Coordinates of C-alpha atoms and ligand atoms in Angstrom, one line a residue:
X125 CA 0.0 0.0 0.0
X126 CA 1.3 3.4 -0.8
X127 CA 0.2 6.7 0.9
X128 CA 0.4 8.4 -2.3
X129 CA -2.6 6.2 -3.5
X130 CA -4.7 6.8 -0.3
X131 CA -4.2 10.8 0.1
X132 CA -5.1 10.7 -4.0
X133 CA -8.4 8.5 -3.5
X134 CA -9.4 10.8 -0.4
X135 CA -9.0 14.0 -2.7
X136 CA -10.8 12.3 -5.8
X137 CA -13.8 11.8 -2.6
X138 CA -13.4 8.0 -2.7
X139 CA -14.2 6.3 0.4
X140 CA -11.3 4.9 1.7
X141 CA -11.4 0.9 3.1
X142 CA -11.1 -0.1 6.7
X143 CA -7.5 -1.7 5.4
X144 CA -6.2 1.8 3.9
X145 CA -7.3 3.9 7.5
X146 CA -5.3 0.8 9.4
X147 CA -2.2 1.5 7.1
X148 CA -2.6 5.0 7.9
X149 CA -2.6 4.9 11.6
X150 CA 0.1 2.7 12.5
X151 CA 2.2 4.1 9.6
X152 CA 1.5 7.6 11.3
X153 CA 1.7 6.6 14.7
X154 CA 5.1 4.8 13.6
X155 CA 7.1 7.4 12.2
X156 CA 6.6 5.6 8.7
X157 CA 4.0 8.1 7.0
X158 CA 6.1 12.0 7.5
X159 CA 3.6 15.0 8.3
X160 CA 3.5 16.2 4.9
X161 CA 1.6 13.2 3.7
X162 CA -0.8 12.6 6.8
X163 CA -1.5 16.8 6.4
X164 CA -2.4 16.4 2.6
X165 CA -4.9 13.6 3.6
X166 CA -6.4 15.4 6.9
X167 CA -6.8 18.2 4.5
X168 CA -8.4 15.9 1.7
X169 CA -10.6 14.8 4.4
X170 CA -11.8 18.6 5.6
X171 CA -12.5 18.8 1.9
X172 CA -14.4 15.4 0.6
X173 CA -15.3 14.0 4.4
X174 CA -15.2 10.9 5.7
X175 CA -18.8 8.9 6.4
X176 CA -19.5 7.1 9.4
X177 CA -17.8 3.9 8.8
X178 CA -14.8 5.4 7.8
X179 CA -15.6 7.3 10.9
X180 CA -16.0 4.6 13.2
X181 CA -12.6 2.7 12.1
X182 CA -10.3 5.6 11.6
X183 CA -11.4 5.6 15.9
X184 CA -10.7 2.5 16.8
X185 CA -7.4 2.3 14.6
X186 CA -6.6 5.3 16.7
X187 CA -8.0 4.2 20.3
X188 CA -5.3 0.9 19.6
X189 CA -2.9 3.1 18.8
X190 CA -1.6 2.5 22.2
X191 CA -2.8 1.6 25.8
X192 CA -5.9 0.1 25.8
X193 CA -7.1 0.5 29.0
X194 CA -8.2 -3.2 30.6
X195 CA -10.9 -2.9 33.2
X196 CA -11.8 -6.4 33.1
X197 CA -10.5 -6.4 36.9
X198 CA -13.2 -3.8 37.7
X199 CA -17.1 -5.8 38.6
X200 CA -19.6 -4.6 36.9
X201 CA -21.1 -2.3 33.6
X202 CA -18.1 0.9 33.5
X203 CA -19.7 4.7 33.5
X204 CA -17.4 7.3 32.0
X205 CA -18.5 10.9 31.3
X206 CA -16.6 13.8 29.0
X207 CA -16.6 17.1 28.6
X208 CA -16.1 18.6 25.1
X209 CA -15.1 21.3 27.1
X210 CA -16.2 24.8 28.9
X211 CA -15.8 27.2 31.3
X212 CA -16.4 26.6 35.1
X213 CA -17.4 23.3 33.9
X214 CA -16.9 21.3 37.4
X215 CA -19.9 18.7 36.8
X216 CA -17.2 15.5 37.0
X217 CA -16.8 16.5 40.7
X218 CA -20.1 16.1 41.3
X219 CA -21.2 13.6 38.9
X220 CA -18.7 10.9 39.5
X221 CA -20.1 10.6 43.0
X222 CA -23.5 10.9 42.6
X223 CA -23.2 7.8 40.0
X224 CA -20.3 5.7 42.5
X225 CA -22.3 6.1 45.4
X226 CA -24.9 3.8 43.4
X227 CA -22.9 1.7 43.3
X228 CA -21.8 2.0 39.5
X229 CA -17.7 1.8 39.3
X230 CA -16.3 5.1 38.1
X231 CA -13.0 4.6 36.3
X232 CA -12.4 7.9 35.0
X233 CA -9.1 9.4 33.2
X234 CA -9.1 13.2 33.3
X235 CA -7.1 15.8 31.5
X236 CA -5.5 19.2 32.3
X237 CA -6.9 22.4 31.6
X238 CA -5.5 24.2 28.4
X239 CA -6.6 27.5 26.9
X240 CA -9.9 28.9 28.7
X241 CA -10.6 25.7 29.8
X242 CA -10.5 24.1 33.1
X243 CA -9.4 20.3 33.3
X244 CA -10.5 18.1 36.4
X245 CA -7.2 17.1 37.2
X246 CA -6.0 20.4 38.0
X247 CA -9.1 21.3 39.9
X248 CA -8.5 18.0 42.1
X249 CA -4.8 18.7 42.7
X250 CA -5.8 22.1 44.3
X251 CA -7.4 19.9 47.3
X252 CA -3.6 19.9 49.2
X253 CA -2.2 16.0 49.2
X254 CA -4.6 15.3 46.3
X255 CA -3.1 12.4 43.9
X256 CA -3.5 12.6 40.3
X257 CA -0.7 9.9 39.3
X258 CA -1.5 6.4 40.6
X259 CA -0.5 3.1 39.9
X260 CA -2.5 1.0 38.1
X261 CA -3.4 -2.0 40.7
X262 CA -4.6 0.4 43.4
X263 CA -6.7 3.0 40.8
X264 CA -8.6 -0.5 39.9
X265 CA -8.5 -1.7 43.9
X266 CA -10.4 2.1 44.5
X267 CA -12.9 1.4 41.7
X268 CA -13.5 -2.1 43.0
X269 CA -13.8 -1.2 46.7
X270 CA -15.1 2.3 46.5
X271 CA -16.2 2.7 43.2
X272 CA -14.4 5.8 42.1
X273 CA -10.8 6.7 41.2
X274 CA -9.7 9.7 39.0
X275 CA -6.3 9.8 37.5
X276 CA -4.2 11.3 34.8
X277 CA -4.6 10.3 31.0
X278 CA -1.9 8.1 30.7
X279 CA 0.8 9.3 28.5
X280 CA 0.0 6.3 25.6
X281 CA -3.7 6.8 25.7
X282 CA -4.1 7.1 21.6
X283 CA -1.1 8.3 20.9
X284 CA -1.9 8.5 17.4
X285 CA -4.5 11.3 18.3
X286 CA -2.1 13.1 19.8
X287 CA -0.1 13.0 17.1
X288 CA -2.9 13.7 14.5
X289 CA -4.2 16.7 17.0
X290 CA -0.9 18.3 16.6
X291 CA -0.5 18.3 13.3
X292 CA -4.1 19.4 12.6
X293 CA -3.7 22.3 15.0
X294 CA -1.1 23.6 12.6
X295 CA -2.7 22.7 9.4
X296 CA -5.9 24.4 9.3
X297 CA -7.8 21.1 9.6
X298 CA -9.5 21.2 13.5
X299 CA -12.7 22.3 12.3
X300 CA -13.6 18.8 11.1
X301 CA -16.8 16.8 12.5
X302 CA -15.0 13.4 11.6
X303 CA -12.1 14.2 12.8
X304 CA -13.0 15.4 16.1
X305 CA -15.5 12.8 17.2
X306 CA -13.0 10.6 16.0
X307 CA -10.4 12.5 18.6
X308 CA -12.3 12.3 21.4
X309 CA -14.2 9.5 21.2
X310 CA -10.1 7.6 20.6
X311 CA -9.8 8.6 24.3
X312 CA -13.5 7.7 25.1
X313 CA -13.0 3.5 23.8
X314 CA -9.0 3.2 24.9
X315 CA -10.0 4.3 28.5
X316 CA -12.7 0.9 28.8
X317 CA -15.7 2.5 30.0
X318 CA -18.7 0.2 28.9
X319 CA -21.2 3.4 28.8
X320 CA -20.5 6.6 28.0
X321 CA -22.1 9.7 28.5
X322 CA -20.9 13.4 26.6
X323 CA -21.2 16.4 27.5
X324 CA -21.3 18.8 24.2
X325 CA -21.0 22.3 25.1
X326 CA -22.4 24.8 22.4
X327 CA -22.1 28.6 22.5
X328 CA -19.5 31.5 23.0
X329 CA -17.0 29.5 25.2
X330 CA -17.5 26.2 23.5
X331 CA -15.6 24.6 20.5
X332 CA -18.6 24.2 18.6
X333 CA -20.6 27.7 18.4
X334 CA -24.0 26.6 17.0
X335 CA -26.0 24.7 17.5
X336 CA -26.1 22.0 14.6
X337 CA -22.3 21.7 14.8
X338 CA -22.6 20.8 18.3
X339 CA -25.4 18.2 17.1
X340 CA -23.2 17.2 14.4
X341 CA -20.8 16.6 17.0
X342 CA -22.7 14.5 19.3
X343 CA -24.6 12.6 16.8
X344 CA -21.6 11.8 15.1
X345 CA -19.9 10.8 18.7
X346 CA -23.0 8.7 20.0
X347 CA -23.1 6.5 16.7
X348 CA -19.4 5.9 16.8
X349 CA -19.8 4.9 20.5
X350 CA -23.0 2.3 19.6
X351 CA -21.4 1.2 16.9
X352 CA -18.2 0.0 18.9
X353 CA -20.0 -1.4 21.3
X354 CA -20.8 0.9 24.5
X355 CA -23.8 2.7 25.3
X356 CA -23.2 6.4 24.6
X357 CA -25.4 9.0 25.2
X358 CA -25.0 13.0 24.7
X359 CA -26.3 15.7 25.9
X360 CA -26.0 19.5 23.9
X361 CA -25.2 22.5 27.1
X362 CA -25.1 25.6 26.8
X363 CA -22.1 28.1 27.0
X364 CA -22.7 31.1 26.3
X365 CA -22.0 31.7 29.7
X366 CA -20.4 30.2 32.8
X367 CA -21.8 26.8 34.1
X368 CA -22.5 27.5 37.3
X369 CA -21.3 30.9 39.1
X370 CA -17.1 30.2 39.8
X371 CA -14.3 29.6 37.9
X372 CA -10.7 28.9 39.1
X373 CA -9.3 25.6 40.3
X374 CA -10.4 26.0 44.2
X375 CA -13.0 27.7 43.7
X376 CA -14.9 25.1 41.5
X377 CA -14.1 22.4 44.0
X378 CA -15.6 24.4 46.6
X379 CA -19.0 24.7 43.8
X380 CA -19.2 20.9 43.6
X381 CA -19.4 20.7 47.1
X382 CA -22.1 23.4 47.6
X383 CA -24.2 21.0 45.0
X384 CA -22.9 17.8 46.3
X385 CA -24.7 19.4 49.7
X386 CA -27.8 20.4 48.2
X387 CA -27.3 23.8 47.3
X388 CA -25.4 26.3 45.3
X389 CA -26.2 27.3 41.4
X390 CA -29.7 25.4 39.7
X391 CA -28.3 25.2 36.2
X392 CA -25.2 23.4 37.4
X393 CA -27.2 21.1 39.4
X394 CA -29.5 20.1 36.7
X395 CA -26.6 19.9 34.3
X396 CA -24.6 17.2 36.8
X397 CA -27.8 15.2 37.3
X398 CA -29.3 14.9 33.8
X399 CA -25.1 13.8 32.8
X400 CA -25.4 11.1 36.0
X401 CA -29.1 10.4 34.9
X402 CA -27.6 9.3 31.4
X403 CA -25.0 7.1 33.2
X404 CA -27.4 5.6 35.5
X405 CA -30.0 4.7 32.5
X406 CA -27.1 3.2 30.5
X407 CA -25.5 0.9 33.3
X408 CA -29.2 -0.5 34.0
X409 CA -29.2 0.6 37.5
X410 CA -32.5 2.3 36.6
X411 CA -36.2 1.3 33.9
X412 CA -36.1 4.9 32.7
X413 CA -34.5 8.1 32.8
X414 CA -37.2 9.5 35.3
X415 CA -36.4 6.7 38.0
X416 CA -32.2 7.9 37.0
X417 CA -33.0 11.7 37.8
X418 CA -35.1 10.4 41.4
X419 CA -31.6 8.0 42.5
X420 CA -29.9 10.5 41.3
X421 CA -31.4 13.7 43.3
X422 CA -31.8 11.3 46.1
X423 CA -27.7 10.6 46.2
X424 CA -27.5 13.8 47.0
X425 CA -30.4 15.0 49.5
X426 CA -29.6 11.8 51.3
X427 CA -25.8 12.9 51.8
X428 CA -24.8 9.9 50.1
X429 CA -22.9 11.8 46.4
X430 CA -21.3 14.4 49.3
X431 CA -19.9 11.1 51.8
X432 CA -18.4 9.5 48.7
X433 CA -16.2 12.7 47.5
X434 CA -15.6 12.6 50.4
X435 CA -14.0 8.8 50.7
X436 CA -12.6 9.7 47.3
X437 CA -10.7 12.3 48.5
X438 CA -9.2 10.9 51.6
X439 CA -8.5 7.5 49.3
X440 CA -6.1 9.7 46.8
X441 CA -4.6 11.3 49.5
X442 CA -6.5 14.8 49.8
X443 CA -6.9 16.6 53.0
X444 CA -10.4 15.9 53.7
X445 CA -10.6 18.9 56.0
X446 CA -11.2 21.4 53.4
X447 CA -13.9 19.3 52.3
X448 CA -15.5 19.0 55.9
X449 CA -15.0 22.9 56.0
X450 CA -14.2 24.5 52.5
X451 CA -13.9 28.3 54.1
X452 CA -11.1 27.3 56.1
X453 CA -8.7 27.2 53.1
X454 CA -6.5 30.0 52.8
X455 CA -7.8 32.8 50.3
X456 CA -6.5 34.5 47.6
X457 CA -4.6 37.3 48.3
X458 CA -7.1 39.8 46.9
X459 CA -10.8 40.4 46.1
X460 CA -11.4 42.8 43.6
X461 CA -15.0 43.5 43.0
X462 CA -16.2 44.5 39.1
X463 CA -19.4 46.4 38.6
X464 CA -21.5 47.2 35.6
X465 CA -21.0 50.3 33.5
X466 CA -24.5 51.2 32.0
X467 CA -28.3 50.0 33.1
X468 CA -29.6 47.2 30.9
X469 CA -30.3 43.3 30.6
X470 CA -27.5 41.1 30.5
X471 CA -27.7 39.5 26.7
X472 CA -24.3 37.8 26.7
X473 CA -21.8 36.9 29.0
X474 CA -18.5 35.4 26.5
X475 CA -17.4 32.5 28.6
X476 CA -14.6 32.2 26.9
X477 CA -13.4 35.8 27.7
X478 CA -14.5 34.9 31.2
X479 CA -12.2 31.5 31.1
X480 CA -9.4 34.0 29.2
X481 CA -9.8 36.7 32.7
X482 CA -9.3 33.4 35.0
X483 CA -6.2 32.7 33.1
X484 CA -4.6 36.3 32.9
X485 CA -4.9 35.4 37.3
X486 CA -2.7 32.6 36.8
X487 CA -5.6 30.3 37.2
X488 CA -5.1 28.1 33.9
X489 CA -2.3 27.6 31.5
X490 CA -1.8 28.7 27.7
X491 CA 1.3 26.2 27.4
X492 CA 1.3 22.7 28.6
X493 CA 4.0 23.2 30.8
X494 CA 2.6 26.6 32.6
X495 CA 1.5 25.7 36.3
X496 CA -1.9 27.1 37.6
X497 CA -2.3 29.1 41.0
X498 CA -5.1 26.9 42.7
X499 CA -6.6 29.7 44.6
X500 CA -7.2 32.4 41.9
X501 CA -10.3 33.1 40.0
X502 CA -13.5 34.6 39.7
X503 CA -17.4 34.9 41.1
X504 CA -19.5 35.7 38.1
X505 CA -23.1 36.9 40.2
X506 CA -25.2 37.5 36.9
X507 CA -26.9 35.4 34.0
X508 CA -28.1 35.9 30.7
X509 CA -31.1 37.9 31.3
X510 CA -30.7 39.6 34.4
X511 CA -31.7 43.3 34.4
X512 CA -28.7 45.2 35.8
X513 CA -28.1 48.8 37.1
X514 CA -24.8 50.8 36.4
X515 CA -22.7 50.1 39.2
X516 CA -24.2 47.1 40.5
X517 CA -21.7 44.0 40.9
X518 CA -21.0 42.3 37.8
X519 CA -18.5 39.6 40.3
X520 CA -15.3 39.2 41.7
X521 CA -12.1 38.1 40.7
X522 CA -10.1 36.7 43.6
X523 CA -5.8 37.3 42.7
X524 CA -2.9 36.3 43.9
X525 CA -0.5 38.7 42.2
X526 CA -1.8 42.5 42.0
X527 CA 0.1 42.9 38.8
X528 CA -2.2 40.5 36.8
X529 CA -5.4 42.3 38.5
X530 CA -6.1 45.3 35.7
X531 CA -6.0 42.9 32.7
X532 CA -7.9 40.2 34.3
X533 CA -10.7 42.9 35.2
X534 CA -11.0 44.4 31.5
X535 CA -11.6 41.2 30.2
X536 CA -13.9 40.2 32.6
X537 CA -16.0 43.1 32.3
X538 CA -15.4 43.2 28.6
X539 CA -17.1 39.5 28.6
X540 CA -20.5 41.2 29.6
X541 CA -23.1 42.2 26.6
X542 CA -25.9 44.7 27.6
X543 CA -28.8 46.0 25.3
X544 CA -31.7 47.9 26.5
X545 CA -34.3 45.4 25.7
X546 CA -35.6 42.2 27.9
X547 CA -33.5 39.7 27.0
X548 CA -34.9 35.8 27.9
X549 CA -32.7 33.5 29.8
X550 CA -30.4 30.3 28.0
X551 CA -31.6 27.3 28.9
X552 CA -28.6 25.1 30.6
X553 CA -29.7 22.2 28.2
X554 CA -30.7 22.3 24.8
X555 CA -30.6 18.6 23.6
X556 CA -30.2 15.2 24.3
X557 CA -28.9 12.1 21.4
X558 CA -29.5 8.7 21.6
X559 CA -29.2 6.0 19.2
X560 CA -32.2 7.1 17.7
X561 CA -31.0 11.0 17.0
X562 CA -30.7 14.3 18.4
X563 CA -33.7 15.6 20.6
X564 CA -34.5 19.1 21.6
X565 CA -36.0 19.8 25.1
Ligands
URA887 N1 -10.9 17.8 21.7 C1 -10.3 16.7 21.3 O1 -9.9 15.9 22.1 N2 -10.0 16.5 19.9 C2 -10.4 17.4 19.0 O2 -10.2 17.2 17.8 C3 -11.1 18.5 19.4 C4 -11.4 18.7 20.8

């Protein structure tokens, strides 16, 4: 087999055979096939497309790219959730709990936070003693005995992703539906999880901006998923503002417990337990996704979600006292309040200027190898909608070093739209897919 033929088939719009995408991965992944090749094919496929089937083995060539994660040792049908990604997006904190203390094993590889978005690792390493890195034999002894263990994506988890991702970040070729589902959902199948439930944000702060790409996404995600053999489920979020009212590593921990508790922001709440509804429905543990959403709300008014974080926590090591009594962590150094220029109605809150302000703190990372400040952040107090007053409190960025405060504040404030007409609220959920298609609420 010779590249040359399969980049040339690709840009005449031929559909390639599972045996040419095999070639291509391991040749890839291998060193074999050089960059300039694999870049004229990714950009044949932006161009001519690939359909599902190419789809669907271009994704499992790349999920055997490396590790295939084996969690035969673990009892019982695997849950895994995923993010597409957003801003103060916290709901694995809350979920993963909700859904262990049901008895359903969590197994759950998380990433960093990159860009404006956070990442649940670095969210979990801001609770002090927190392990991220654990060895194999006791993250599946946790699972098996607890139910839940969180842990770095291991370094081979589809390495050829990682490979293409780079490439295509440099090539002009992201902005393919193919070739993202195929990215993520790589991870989604080497990581073992027998259902799978996706988050897929839409909106200012999300990857996808509208709507139908973000139901592209998800459609294109779920039949991949089915069609490899795990339940997967989507749901289509909003982001065209913040989930929930915090951002910042700390600060988003502190969130999850308020919800874990019982109380703290609606949307986020029904976001986490629709996600842990999906998980519950597709592991059996419940007829219908009504009796999920009871078990679910029930985990957490009968205090069992907030007692398992809790065991979580203390199993990798965190100091469970700032979970028995968040305020006692040491603040940030400074509060800076921000308040609204003009009267009006909030019509648009960027989140991803509002993830960008949390970053300018030192609270995320624009290179891999940045660290983050656990403490810093910010309090957005208003929502899409809200009727507002010049000089009433937009929120409040909480800083560590008073030389990043001034840029942090413009873009906060610069996040926040105004117009002098009523503006109606965005719904925290717009969507769910199944196997049968996408379905508005
Ligand atoms: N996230 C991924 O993991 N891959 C993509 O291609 C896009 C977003």
């Amino acid at each position: 087999m010779r590249m040359y033929d399969v980049i040339t088939a690709k840009k005449r719009g031929l559909e390639l055979t599972d045996d040419q995408i095999a070639y291509v991965v391991k040749g890839f992944t291998a060193g074999e096939i050089p960059d300039y090749q694999m870049s004229a094919l990714l950009m044949a496929i932006c161009l001519k497309g690939l359909n599902m089937r190419e789809t669907t083995t271009l994704t499992l060539e790349m999920a055997k790219s490396g590790d295939m994660l084996d969690l035969s040792a673990i009892r019982g049908i695997k849950a895994d959730k995923h993010s597409t990604g957003g801003v103060g997006d916290k709901t694995t904190l809350i979920v993963a709990p909700i859904v262990a203390s049901l008895g359903i094993p969590v197994a759950k590889m998380s990433g960093r936070g990159l860009g404006h978005t956070g990442g649940t690792i670095d969210k979990l390493e801001s609770i002090p003693g927190f392990r991220t890195t654990i060895p194999a034999d006791e993250f599946i002894r946790n699972v098996n005995e607890m139910k839940l263990a969180v842990a770095g994506q291991s370094a081979n988890l589809a390495p050829a992703d990682k490979k293409m991702y780079a490439l295509r970040d440099v090539t002009a070729t992201v902005d393919n539906i193919s070739l993202i589902a195929s990215s993520i959902m790589s991870k989604k199948l080497a990581s073992g999880a027998n259902v799978i439930v996706l988050d897929v944000k839409t909106g200012s702060g999300a990857f996808m901006k509208t709507f139908e790409d973000s139901a592209a996404l998800a459609e294109a995600m779920v039949t991949i998923g089915n069609n490899c053999g795990r339940r997967t489920y989507a749901i289509i979020t909003d982001m065209n503002q913040v989930l929930g009212r915090y951002v910042g590593n700390w600060l988003e921990v502190r969130e999850a417990i308020d919800i874990l508790k019982g109380q703290g922001d609606e949307e986020l709440r029904l976001v986490s337990i629709t996600l842990a509804s999906y998980m519950i429905l597709g592991c059996g543990v419940a007829a219908s996704l009504d009796e999920a959403r009871t078990l679910a709300e029930n985990a957490i008014t009968s205090g069992a979600a907030f007692a398992k974080f809790r065991e979580f926590v203390e199993r990798q090591s965190g100091d469970v006292r700032f979970i028995d009594d968040p305020a006692s962590m040491t603040a940030a150094d400074f509060e800076v309040p921000v308040y609204a220029p003009c009267d009006g109605f909030i019509s648009e809150i960027n989140a991803e200027e509002v993830g960008m302000a949390s970053l300018l703190l030192g609270g995320g990372r624009e290179k891999k190898e940045d660290s983050v400040d656990p403490l810093v952040g910010l309090r957005v107090d208003l929502k899409v909608g809200d009727k507002v007053k010049a000089g009433q409190l937009l929120g409040v960025l909480y800083a560590d070093d008073e030389a990043r405060i001034e840029a942090a504040k413009e873009r906060f404030a610069g996040a926040f739209r105004y117009t002098g007409e009523s503006v109606n609220a965005v719904p925290p959920i717009y969507a769910y897919v199944d196997e049968n298609g996408v379905h508005k609420v």
